[in-house]
Amino acid sequence: MNQNRHRSHTGCWTCKSARRRCDRARPACEACHRRGLVCEGYAVRLRWGSGIASRGRFRGALLPLEDAVPARLPGRQRDLLRNAQQLFTDFSTTGIQLLHATPTASPLLPLLPQLCRHSEALYNVCVALQALLSAPDDTTRFLHCFDAALTRFRAELASTSNSRNADGLPDATFTAGLLLCTIGSMHGLPWTMHLQGMYSLLRIPPTPSSPDMPFSSHLVEVMGVMDLPGLVLARQTSCLHVWRRHCFGRTGVEPVSGLPRSLLDLYSSTFHYADRDSRSAETAEAALWAWTGEGGNPLQYRLWEVHRLAAILNIRQHSVSVPSVPSVSSDTLAMRALDNLDALRQSCADSQAGSSVMNATSFPLFVVGMEIARLSSPPELRDIIRQCFHAQPQQVDAGLHVLLALLERVWAGDPVDIEQFLRQKNMEIRLI
């Protein structure tokens, strides 16, 4: 090929754009001058295609400048960051559904992204909780996430305490603390000390019950449920009586526990006074028999009846003496509660929407299991208790397995002191 016909790649920009031969004259080429065109010259141009580079050392930068290149994380840190982001996404879609015992959506779900923007601790706690839910056997990953969450939560608590904020504990940090309590209970760790720390920083105004209850009031209710007297085995801190002080007298169903607020009112009072003398026990039992219930669906009615029967049994098990003439024997109460538990299990197995209701059965299962231990009951009754435990969605909850293991020991005739056993293991087990 003729050497003179080779097209130059060093011509002026005007000739390049027109794909013409350029004579490369300086300061402007003669070819452009003859055509009456403005020669755009030969200066180097920085071309930046779609806005952000996808390759090379400028990848991710908004400008082709060294100062604009973002710092790249080391490989392991990048992997941990991606893993945390995926865990948070999974928690937002599936894991959060295990945190309540009602078929309605969690009040936390629509607010979670906004709250996480205000609290790094909340984001880390959600990641740690999902790590436990998705891979309970991967202890290394869970402990790494849990340690980061606990560190950030303590830092935010300290910051709130030092700043003496007039508004008290922010909702985002409050939510992180409650979820941290959930993780502790599910993993068999002490957790009620977090309630003490958060309560000391709260500013709780009186809030009437209403359909548009503020989210902060919902958080106080969740704390009140976690703090109910007599419903945390081997508790290492004193009861704060949050429900009786700040949530008493409201109507409707509390969404996390799945129980009517009027029944939780009774729980906050009866379990506190019933173990003092027989008269208090009779008064507490009479209040439970007189409870009129709340509006709900058939699954909820069964759940609430089971809880009422279990509460009466619990009062009798812990009171100094049983009522002189009980209206219904404890044996009958246990059989009625067990029948309702089995029916509830079968109904939830047939209804995907109702599976969350089984989250609220730990307390009646444990109380009824302890009651049938002293009865000359056939093995089939114990099988029902086992099946109901295994039907609970939160199978990664170590507390559930500990409760069932303790019941198995009691059924086998082992006179184990449950409170002492759990304290020796440094565990706190929630029943509701």
CSV table of C-alpha atoms in Angstrom, one decimal:
chain,number,residue,atom,x,y,z
A,1,MET,CA,0.0,0.0,0.0
A,2,ASN,CA,1.2,3.5,-0.8
A,3,GLN,CA,2.9,5.0,2.3
A,4,ASN,CA,1.4,8.4,1.6
A,5,ARG,CA,-2.2,7.0,1.8
A,6,HIS,CA,-1.8,6.0,5.5
A,7,ARG,CA,-4.2,8.0,7.6
A,8,SER,CA,-2.6,9.8,10.5
A,9,HIS,CA,-3.8,9.4,14.1
A,10,THR,CA,-2.1,12.6,15.2
A,11,GLY,CA,-4.0,15.1,13.1
A,12,CYS,CA,-6.1,18.0,14.4
A,13,TRP,CA,-9.4,17.3,16.1
A,14,THR,CA,-11.4,18.8,13.2
A,15,CYS,CA,-9.9,16.4,10.7
A,16,LYS,CA,-10.2,13.5,13.1
A,17,SER,CA,-13.9,14.0,13.6
A,18,ALA,CA,-14.4,14.2,9.8
A,19,ARG,CA,-12.1,11.3,9.1
A,20,ARG,CA,-10.0,13.4,6.7
A,21,ARG,CA,-6.3,13.4,6.0
A,22,CYS,CA,-4.6,16.2,8.0
A,23,ASP,CA,-1.4,17.9,7.0
A,24,ARG,CA,-0.6,18.5,10.7
A,25,ALA,CA,0.5,22.1,10.1
A,26,ARG,CA,0.9,24.3,13.2
A,27,PRO,CA,-0.7,26.1,14.8
A,28,ALA,CA,-3.7,25.2,12.5
A,29,CYS,CA,-3.7,22.8,9.6
A,30,GLU,CA,-4.0,24.1,6.0
A,31,ALA,CA,-6.7,21.6,5.2
A,32,CYS,CA,-9.1,23.2,7.6
A,33,HIS,CA,-8.1,26.7,6.4
A,34,ARG,CA,-8.8,25.8,2.7
A,35,ARG,CA,-12.3,24.6,3.7
A,36,GLY,CA,-13.0,27.6,5.8
A,37,LEU,CA,-13.2,25.6,9.0
A,38,VAL,CA,-12.0,26.4,12.4
A,39,CYS,CA,-9.1,24.1,13.3
A,40,GLU,CA,-9.7,22.7,16.8
A,41,GLY,CA,-6.0,22.1,17.2
A,42,TYR,CA,-4.0,19.3,18.6
A,43,ALA,CA,-4.2,19.6,22.4
A,44,VAL,CA,-4.7,16.5,24.4
A,45,ARG,CA,-8.4,15.9,25.5
A,46,LEU,CA,-9.6,13.9,28.5
A,47,ARG,CA,-12.5,11.8,27.4
A,48,TRP,CA,-14.8,10.4,30.1
A,49,GLY,CA,-17.4,8.1,28.5
A,50,SER,CA,-20.4,7.3,30.7
A,51,GLY,CA,-19.5,9.4,33.7
A,52,ILE,CA,-17.8,6.8,36.0
A,53,ALA,CA,-14.9,4.6,35.0
A,54,SER,CA,-15.5,0.9,35.2
A,55,ARG,CA,-11.9,-0.2,34.8
A,56,GLY,CA,-8.4,0.8,35.6
A,57,ARG,CA,-7.1,2.9,38.4
A,58,PHE,CA,-9.9,5.5,38.0
A,59,ARG,CA,-12.6,2.9,38.6
A,60,GLY,CA,-15.4,4.5,40.7
A,61,ALA,CA,-14.1,8.0,40.4
A,62,LEU,CA,-16.3,10.9,39.2
A,63,LEU,CA,-13.3,12.7,37.6
A,64,PRO,CA,-10.2,11.3,35.9
A,65,LEU,CA,-8.0,12.7,38.6
A,66,GLU,CA,-5.8,10.9,41.1
A,67,ASP,CA,-7.4,12.7,44.1
A,68,ALA,CA,-10.9,11.6,43.0
A,69,VAL,CA,-10.1,7.9,43.1
A,70,PRO,CA,-11.9,6.4,46.2
A,71,ALA,CA,-9.8,4.3,48.5
A,72,ARG,CA,-10.3,0.6,47.9
A,73,LEU,CA,-10.9,-1.6,50.9
A,74,PRO,CA,-8.6,-4.7,51.3
A,75,GLY,CA,-10.1,-7.9,50.0
A,76,ARG,CA,-11.3,-9.3,53.3
A,77,GLN,CA,-12.9,-6.0,54.3
A,78,ARG,CA,-14.7,-5.9,51.0
A,79,ASP,CA,-16.0,-9.4,51.5
A,80,LEU,CA,-17.2,-8.6,55.0
A,81,LEU,CA,-19.0,-5.4,53.8
A,82,ARG,CA,-20.8,-7.3,51.0
A,83,ASN,CA,-21.8,-10.1,53.4
A,84,ALA,CA,-23.2,-7.6,55.9
A,85,GLN,CA,-25.2,-5.8,53.2
A,86,GLN,CA,-26.7,-9.1,52.1
A,87,LEU,CA,-27.5,-10.1,55.7
A,88,PHE,CA,-29.3,-6.8,56.2
A,89,THR,CA,-31.3,-7.3,53.0
A,90,ASP,CA,-32.3,-10.8,54.2
A,91,PHE,CA,-33.3,-9.4,57.6
A,92,SER,CA,-35.5,-6.7,56.0
A,93,THR,CA,-37.4,-9.3,53.9
A,94,THR,CA,-37.5,-12.5,56.0
A,95,GLY,CA,-35.8,-12.3,59.4
A,96,ILE,CA,-37.9,-9.5,60.7
A,97,GLN,CA,-41.0,-11.6,60.4
A,98,LEU,CA,-39.8,-13.8,63.3
A,99,LEU,CA,-39.9,-10.8,65.7
A,100,HIS,CA,-43.6,-10.7,66.3
A,101,ALA,CA,-46.5,-13.1,66.9
A,102,THR,CA,-49.3,-11.5,64.9
A,103,PRO,CA,-50.1,-12.0,61.2
A,104,THR,CA,-49.9,-8.2,60.6
A,105,ALA,CA,-46.7,-6.5,59.4
A,106,SER,CA,-44.1,-5.5,62.0
A,107,PRO,CA,-44.3,-1.8,62.9
A,108,LEU,CA,-40.5,-1.7,62.6
A,109,LEU,CA,-40.4,-2.7,58.9
A,110,PRO,CA,-41.4,0.5,57.2
A,111,LEU,CA,-39.1,2.6,59.5
A,112,LEU,CA,-36.1,0.3,59.5
A,113,PRO,CA,-34.1,2.0,56.7
A,114,GLN,CA,-34.6,5.5,58.1
A,115,LEU,CA,-33.7,4.3,61.6
A,116,CYS,CA,-30.5,2.7,60.4
A,117,ARG,CA,-29.4,5.9,58.9
A,118,HIS,CA,-29.4,7.4,62.4
A,119,SER,CA,-27.9,4.5,64.2
A,120,GLU,CA,-24.9,2.4,63.1
A,121,ALA,CA,-25.6,0.1,66.1
A,122,LEU,CA,-29.1,-0.7,64.7
A,123,TYR,CA,-27.7,-1.7,61.3
A,124,ASN,CA,-25.0,-3.9,63.0
A,125,VAL,CA,-27.6,-5.5,65.3
A,126,CYS,CA,-29.8,-6.4,62.4
A,127,VAL,CA,-26.9,-7.9,60.6
A,128,ALA,CA,-25.9,-10.0,63.7
A,129,LEU,CA,-29.5,-11.2,64.2
A,130,GLN,CA,-29.8,-12.3,60.6
A,131,ALA,CA,-26.4,-14.0,60.9
A,132,LEU,CA,-27.8,-16.0,63.8
A,133,LEU,CA,-31.1,-16.8,62.0
A,134,SER,CA,-29.6,-17.8,58.6
A,135,ALA,CA,-26.6,-19.9,59.8
A,136,PRO,CA,-26.8,-20.7,63.5
A,137,ASP,CA,-23.9,-23.2,63.2
A,138,ASP,CA,-21.5,-20.5,61.9
A,139,THR,CA,-20.4,-19.3,65.3
A,140,THR,CA,-17.4,-17.4,64.0
A,141,ARG,CA,-19.5,-15.2,61.7
A,142,PHE,CA,-22.2,-14.6,64.3
A,143,LEU,CA,-19.7,-13.6,67.0
A,144,HIS,CA,-17.9,-11.2,64.7
A,145,CYS,CA,-21.2,-9.5,63.8
A,146,PHE,CA,-22.4,-9.6,67.4
A,147,ASP,CA,-19.2,-8.1,68.8
A,148,ALA,CA,-19.4,-5.2,66.3
A,149,ALA,CA,-23.1,-4.6,67.2
A,150,LEU,CA,-22.4,-4.7,71.0
A,151,THR,CA,-19.5,-2.3,70.6
A,152,ARG,CA,-21.5,0.2,68.6
A,153,PHE,CA,-24.5,0.0,70.9
A,154,ARG,CA,-22.4,0.7,74.0
A,155,ALA,CA,-20.8,3.6,72.2
A,156,GLU,CA,-24.2,5.1,71.3
A,157,LEU,CA,-25.5,4.6,74.9
A,158,ALA,CA,-22.4,6.3,76.3
A,159,SER,CA,-22.8,9.2,73.8
A,160,THR,CA,-26.5,9.7,74.8
A,161,SER,CA,-25.6,9.6,78.4
A,162,ASN,CA,-22.8,12.1,78.1
A,163,SER,CA,-24.8,14.5,75.9
A,164,ARG,CA,-27.7,14.6,78.4
A,165,ASN,CA,-30.1,14.9,75.5
A,166,ALA,CA,-33.4,16.3,76.7
A,167,ASP,CA,-35.2,13.9,74.3
A,168,GLY,CA,-33.6,10.9,76.0
A,169,LEU,CA,-32.6,7.8,74.1
A,170,PRO,CA,-33.1,8.1,70.3
A,171,ASP,CA,-35.6,5.6,68.8
A,172,ALA,CA,-32.9,4.1,66.6
A,173,THR,CA,-30.6,3.3,69.5
A,174,PHE,CA,-33.6,2.1,71.6
A,175,THR,CA,-34.6,-0.3,68.8
A,176,ALA,CA,-31.0,-1.6,68.6
A,177,GLY,CA,-31.0,-2.3,72.3
A,178,LEU,CA,-34.3,-4.2,72.2
A,179,LEU,CA,-33.1,-6.3,69.3
A,180,LEU,CA,-29.8,-6.9,71.1
A,181,CYS,CA,-31.9,-8.3,74.0
A,182,THR,CA,-33.6,-10.6,71.5
A,183,ILE,CA,-30.2,-11.9,70.3
A,184,GLY,CA,-29.0,-12.4,73.8
A,185,SER,CA,-32.1,-14.5,74.7
A,186,MET,CA,-32.0,-16.5,71.5
A,187,HIS,CA,-28.3,-17.3,72.0
A,188,GLY,CA,-28.7,-18.1,75.7
A,189,LEU,CA,-26.8,-15.1,76.9
A,190,PRO,CA,-27.6,-12.7,79.8
A,191,TRP,CA,-29.6,-9.7,78.3
A,192,THR,CA,-31.8,-8.0,80.9
A,193,MET,CA,-28.9,-5.7,81.9
A,194,HIS,CA,-29.5,-3.9,78.6
A,195,LEU,CA,-33.0,-3.1,79.7
A,196,GLN,CA,-31.6,-1.4,82.8
A,197,GLY,CA,-29.2,0.7,80.8
A,198,MET,CA,-31.8,1.8,78.3
A,199,TYR,CA,-34.5,2.6,80.9
A,200,SER,CA,-32.2,4.9,82.8
A,201,LEU,CA,-31.9,7.1,79.6
A,202,LEU,CA,-35.6,7.1,78.6
A,203,ARG,CA,-37.9,10.0,78.7
A,204,ILE,CA,-41.4,8.4,78.6
A,205,PRO,CA,-44.3,10.8,78.4
A,206,PRO,CA,-47.8,9.4,79.1
A,207,THR,CA,-49.2,8.2,75.8
A,208,PRO,CA,-52.9,7.1,75.4
A,209,SER,CA,-53.7,4.0,73.4
A,210,SER,CA,-54.7,4.9,69.9
A,211,PRO,CA,-54.4,3.4,66.4
A,212,ASP,CA,-51.7,5.9,65.4
A,213,MET,CA,-49.6,5.3,68.5
A,214,PRO,CA,-46.1,6.8,68.1
A,215,PHE,CA,-43.3,4.3,67.3
A,216,SER,CA,-41.5,5.3,70.5
A,217,SER,CA,-44.6,4.2,72.5
A,218,HIS,CA,-44.5,0.9,70.6
A,219,LEU,CA,-40.8,0.5,71.7
A,220,VAL,CA,-41.8,1.1,75.3
A,221,GLU,CA,-44.4,-1.6,75.1
A,222,VAL,CA,-41.9,-4.1,73.7
A,223,MET,CA,-39.6,-3.3,76.6
A,224,GLY,CA,-42.6,-3.7,79.0
A,225,VAL,CA,-43.3,-7.2,77.6
A,226,MET,CA,-39.6,-8.2,77.9
A,227,ASP,CA,-39.6,-6.9,81.5
A,228,LEU,CA,-42.8,-8.6,82.7
A,229,PRO,CA,-42.3,-10.1,86.2
A,230,GLY,CA,-41.9,-13.8,86.5
A,231,LEU,CA,-41.5,-14.4,82.8
A,232,VAL,CA,-37.7,-14.5,82.6
A,233,LEU,CA,-36.1,-17.6,84.1
A,234,ALA,CA,-32.9,-17.0,86.2
A,235,ARG,CA,-33.2,-13.2,85.7
A,236,GLN,CA,-30.0,-11.5,86.9
A,237,THR,CA,-31.5,-8.0,87.3
A,238,SER,CA,-34.5,-6.6,89.2
A,239,CYS,CA,-37.8,-6.1,87.4
A,240,LEU,CA,-38.4,-2.5,86.2
A,241,HIS,CA,-42.2,-2.8,86.1
A,242,VAL,CA,-42.2,-0.9,82.8
A,243,TRP,CA,-45.6,-2.2,81.7
A,244,ARG,CA,-47.4,-1.3,85.0
A,245,ARG,CA,-45.8,2.2,85.0
A,246,HIS,CA,-46.1,3.2,81.4
A,247,CYS,CA,-48.4,0.9,79.4
A,248,PHE,CA,-51.2,-0.1,81.8
A,249,GLY,CA,-54.8,0.4,80.7
A,250,ARG,CA,-54.5,0.4,76.9
A,251,THR,CA,-56.7,-1.6,74.5
A,252,GLY,CA,-56.0,-3.8,71.5
A,253,VAL,CA,-53.4,-6.4,70.7
A,254,GLU,CA,-49.7,-5.8,71.4
A,255,PRO,CA,-48.1,-6.9,68.0
A,256,VAL,CA,-44.8,-8.4,69.2
A,257,SER,CA,-46.2,-10.7,71.9
A,258,GLY,CA,-49.5,-11.3,70.1
A,259,LEU,CA,-51.4,-10.9,73.3
A,260,PRO,CA,-54.1,-8.4,74.3
A,261,ARG,CA,-52.9,-5.5,76.3
A,262,SER,CA,-55.6,-6.1,78.9
A,263,LEU,CA,-54.1,-9.6,79.4
A,264,LEU,CA,-50.6,-8.1,79.7
A,265,ASP,CA,-52.1,-5.8,82.4
A,266,LEU,CA,-53.0,-8.8,84.4
A,267,TYR,CA,-49.6,-10.4,83.8
A,268,SER,CA,-47.9,-7.3,85.1
A,269,SER,CA,-49.9,-7.5,88.3
A,270,THR,CA,-50.7,-11.1,89.1
A,271,PHE,CA,-47.2,-12.5,88.6
A,272,HIS,CA,-45.9,-9.8,90.9
A,273,TYR,CA,-48.2,-10.4,93.8
A,274,ALA,CA,-49.4,-14.0,93.5
A,275,ASP,CA,-46.4,-15.6,95.2
A,276,ARG,CA,-46.8,-13.6,98.5
A,277,ASP,CA,-49.7,-15.4,100.1
A,278,SER,CA,-52.7,-17.5,99.3
A,279,ARG,CA,-55.1,-14.6,99.4
A,280,SER,CA,-53.1,-12.7,96.8
A,281,ALA,CA,-53.0,-15.9,94.7
A,282,GLU,CA,-56.8,-16.3,94.9
A,283,THR,CA,-57.3,-12.7,93.9
A,284,ALA,CA,-54.9,-13.0,91.0
A,285,GLU,CA,-56.6,-16.2,89.8
A,286,ALA,CA,-60.0,-14.6,90.1
A,287,ALA,CA,-58.9,-11.7,87.9
A,288,LEU,CA,-57.8,-14.1,85.2
A,289,TRP,CA,-61.1,-16.1,85.3
A,290,ALA,CA,-63.0,-12.8,85.0
A,291,TRP,CA,-61.0,-11.6,82.0
A,292,THR,CA,-63.4,-11.0,79.1
A,293,GLY,CA,-60.9,-11.3,76.3
A,294,GLU,CA,-60.4,-9.1,73.1
A,295,GLY,CA,-61.7,-9.2,69.5
A,296,GLY,CA,-59.6,-11.4,67.2
A,297,ASN,CA,-59.5,-14.4,64.9
A,298,PRO,CA,-59.9,-18.1,65.9
A,299,LEU,CA,-56.1,-18.7,66.1
A,300,GLN,CA,-55.8,-15.7,68.4
A,301,TYR,CA,-58.7,-16.9,70.6
A,302,ARG,CA,-57.0,-20.2,71.1
A,303,LEU,CA,-53.6,-18.6,71.9
A,304,TRP,CA,-55.2,-16.2,74.4
A,305,GLU,CA,-57.1,-19.0,76.1
A,306,VAL,CA,-53.9,-21.1,76.4
A,307,HIS,CA,-52.2,-18.1,78.0
A,308,ARG,CA,-55.0,-17.5,80.5
A,309,LEU,CA,-55.0,-21.2,81.6
A,310,ALA,CA,-51.2,-21.3,81.8
A,311,ALA,CA,-51.2,-18.1,83.9
A,312,ILE,CA,-53.6,-19.7,86.3
A,313,LEU,CA,-51.4,-22.8,86.5
A,314,ASN,CA,-48.3,-20.7,87.0
A,315,ILE,CA,-49.9,-18.8,89.9
A,316,ARG,CA,-50.8,-22.1,91.6
A,317,GLN,CA,-47.3,-23.5,91.0
A,318,HIS,CA,-45.6,-20.5,92.6
A,319,SER,CA,-48.1,-19.6,95.4
A,320,VAL,CA,-47.7,-20.7,99.0
A,321,SER,CA,-51.0,-22.6,98.8
A,322,VAL,CA,-53.6,-23.4,96.2
A,323,PRO,CA,-57.1,-21.9,96.5
A,324,SER,CA,-59.1,-23.7,99.2
A,325,VAL,CA,-61.8,-24.7,96.8
A,326,PRO,CA,-60.5,-24.3,93.2
A,327,SER,CA,-63.2,-23.9,90.7
A,328,VAL,CA,-61.3,-26.1,88.2
A,329,SER,CA,-58.6,-28.6,89.2
A,330,SER,CA,-55.0,-28.1,88.0
A,331,ASP,CA,-55.2,-31.4,86.2
A,332,THR,CA,-58.2,-30.2,84.2
A,333,LEU,CA,-56.5,-26.9,83.4
A,334,ALA,CA,-53.4,-28.6,82.1
A,335,MET,CA,-55.5,-30.9,79.9
A,336,ARG,CA,-57.5,-28.0,78.5
A,337,ALA,CA,-54.4,-26.0,77.8
A,338,LEU,CA,-52.7,-28.9,76.2
A,339,ASP,CA,-55.7,-29.6,73.9
A,340,ASN,CA,-55.7,-25.9,72.8
A,341,LEU,CA,-51.9,-26.0,72.2
A,342,ASP,CA,-52.2,-29.1,70.0
A,343,ALA,CA,-55.1,-27.6,68.1
A,344,LEU,CA,-53.2,-24.4,67.6
A,345,ARG,CA,-50.2,-26.3,66.3
A,346,GLN,CA,-52.3,-28.1,63.7
A,347,SER,CA,-54.1,-25.0,62.6
A,348,CYS,CA,-50.8,-23.1,62.2
A,349,ALA,CA,-49.4,-26.0,60.2
A,350,ASP,CA,-52.3,-25.6,57.7
A,351,SER,CA,-52.0,-21.8,57.6
A,352,GLN,CA,-48.8,-20.0,56.5
A,353,ALA,CA,-50.2,-16.7,57.7
A,354,GLY,CA,-50.8,-18.1,61.2
A,355,SER,CA,-47.4,-19.7,61.7
A,356,SER,CA,-46.1,-16.6,63.6
A,357,VAL,CA,-48.7,-17.2,66.3
A,358,MET,CA,-46.6,-20.2,67.5
A,359,ASN,CA,-43.9,-17.7,68.5
A,360,ALA,CA,-46.0,-16.8,71.5
A,361,THR,CA,-46.4,-20.3,72.9
A,362,SER,CA,-43.2,-20.7,75.0
A,363,PHE,CA,-44.7,-19.7,78.3
A,364,PRO,CA,-47.8,-22.0,78.2
A,365,LEU,CA,-45.7,-24.9,76.8
A,366,PHE,CA,-43.2,-24.6,79.7
A,367,VAL,CA,-45.9,-24.2,82.4
A,368,VAL,CA,-48.1,-27.0,81.1
A,369,GLY,CA,-45.0,-29.2,80.6
A,370,MET,CA,-44.1,-28.7,84.3
A,371,GLU,CA,-47.6,-29.5,85.3
A,372,ILE,CA,-47.9,-32.8,83.5
A,373,ALA,CA,-44.6,-33.8,85.0
A,374,ARG,CA,-46.3,-34.4,88.3
A,375,LEU,CA,-49.3,-36.2,86.7
A,376,SER,CA,-49.3,-39.8,85.9
A,377,SER,CA,-49.8,-38.8,82.3
A,378,PRO,CA,-49.4,-41.1,79.3
A,379,PRO,CA,-46.3,-40.4,77.0
A,380,GLU,CA,-48.6,-39.0,74.3
A,381,LEU,CA,-49.1,-35.8,76.3
A,382,ARG,CA,-45.3,-35.2,76.4
A,383,ASP,CA,-45.2,-35.9,72.7
A,384,ILE,CA,-47.7,-33.1,72.1
A,385,ILE,CA,-45.4,-30.7,74.1
A,386,ARG,CA,-42.4,-31.8,72.0
A,387,GLN,CA,-44.3,-31.3,68.7
A,388,CYS,CA,-45.4,-27.8,69.7
A,389,PHE,CA,-41.8,-26.8,70.6
A,390,HIS,CA,-40.6,-28.1,67.2
A,391,ALA,CA,-43.4,-26.2,65.5
A,392,GLN,CA,-42.2,-22.8,66.6
A,393,PRO,CA,-40.6,-20.8,63.7
A,394,GLN,CA,-37.6,-19.7,65.8
A,395,GLN,CA,-35.8,-23.0,65.8
A,396,VAL,CA,-32.5,-21.2,66.1
A,397,ASP,CA,-33.5,-20.0,69.5
A,398,ALA,CA,-31.2,-21.7,72.0
A,399,GLY,CA,-33.6,-20.8,74.8
A,400,LEU,CA,-36.3,-23.1,73.2
A,401,HIS,CA,-34.0,-26.0,73.2
A,402,VAL,CA,-32.9,-25.4,76.8
A,403,LEU,CA,-36.5,-25.2,77.9
A,404,LEU,CA,-37.4,-28.5,76.2
A,405,ALA,CA,-34.2,-30.1,77.6
A,406,LEU,CA,-35.1,-29.1,81.1
A,407,LEU,CA,-38.6,-30.5,80.7
A,408,GLU,CA,-37.1,-33.8,79.5
A,409,ARG,CA,-35.0,-33.9,82.7
A,410,VAL,CA,-38.1,-33.2,84.8
A,411,TRP,CA,-40.2,-35.8,83.0
A,412,ALA,CA,-37.4,-38.3,83.6
A,413,GLY,CA,-37.7,-37.8,87.4
A,414,ASP,CA,-34.6,-35.5,87.8
A,415,PRO,CA,-35.4,-33.0,90.6
A,416,VAL,CA,-33.4,-30.2,88.9
A,417,ASP,CA,-33.7,-26.7,90.3
A,418,ILE,CA,-34.3,-24.9,87.0
A,419,GLU,CA,-33.4,-21.4,88.3
A,420,GLN,CA,-30.2,-22.6,89.9
A,421,PHE,CA,-29.2,-24.6,86.8
A,422,LEU,CA,-29.6,-21.7,84.5
A,423,ARG,CA,-27.7,-19.3,86.8
A,424,GLN,CA,-24.8,-21.8,86.9
A,425,LYS,CA,-24.9,-21.7,83.1
A,426,ASN,CA,-25.1,-17.8,83.1
A,427,MET,CA,-28.3,-17.9,81.1
A,428,GLU,CA,-31.5,-15.9,81.1
A,429,ILE,CA,-34.4,-17.5,79.3
A,430,ARG,CA,-37.5,-15.5,78.4
A,431,LEU,CA,-40.9,-17.2,78.3
A,432,ILE,CA,-42.8,-14.6,76.3
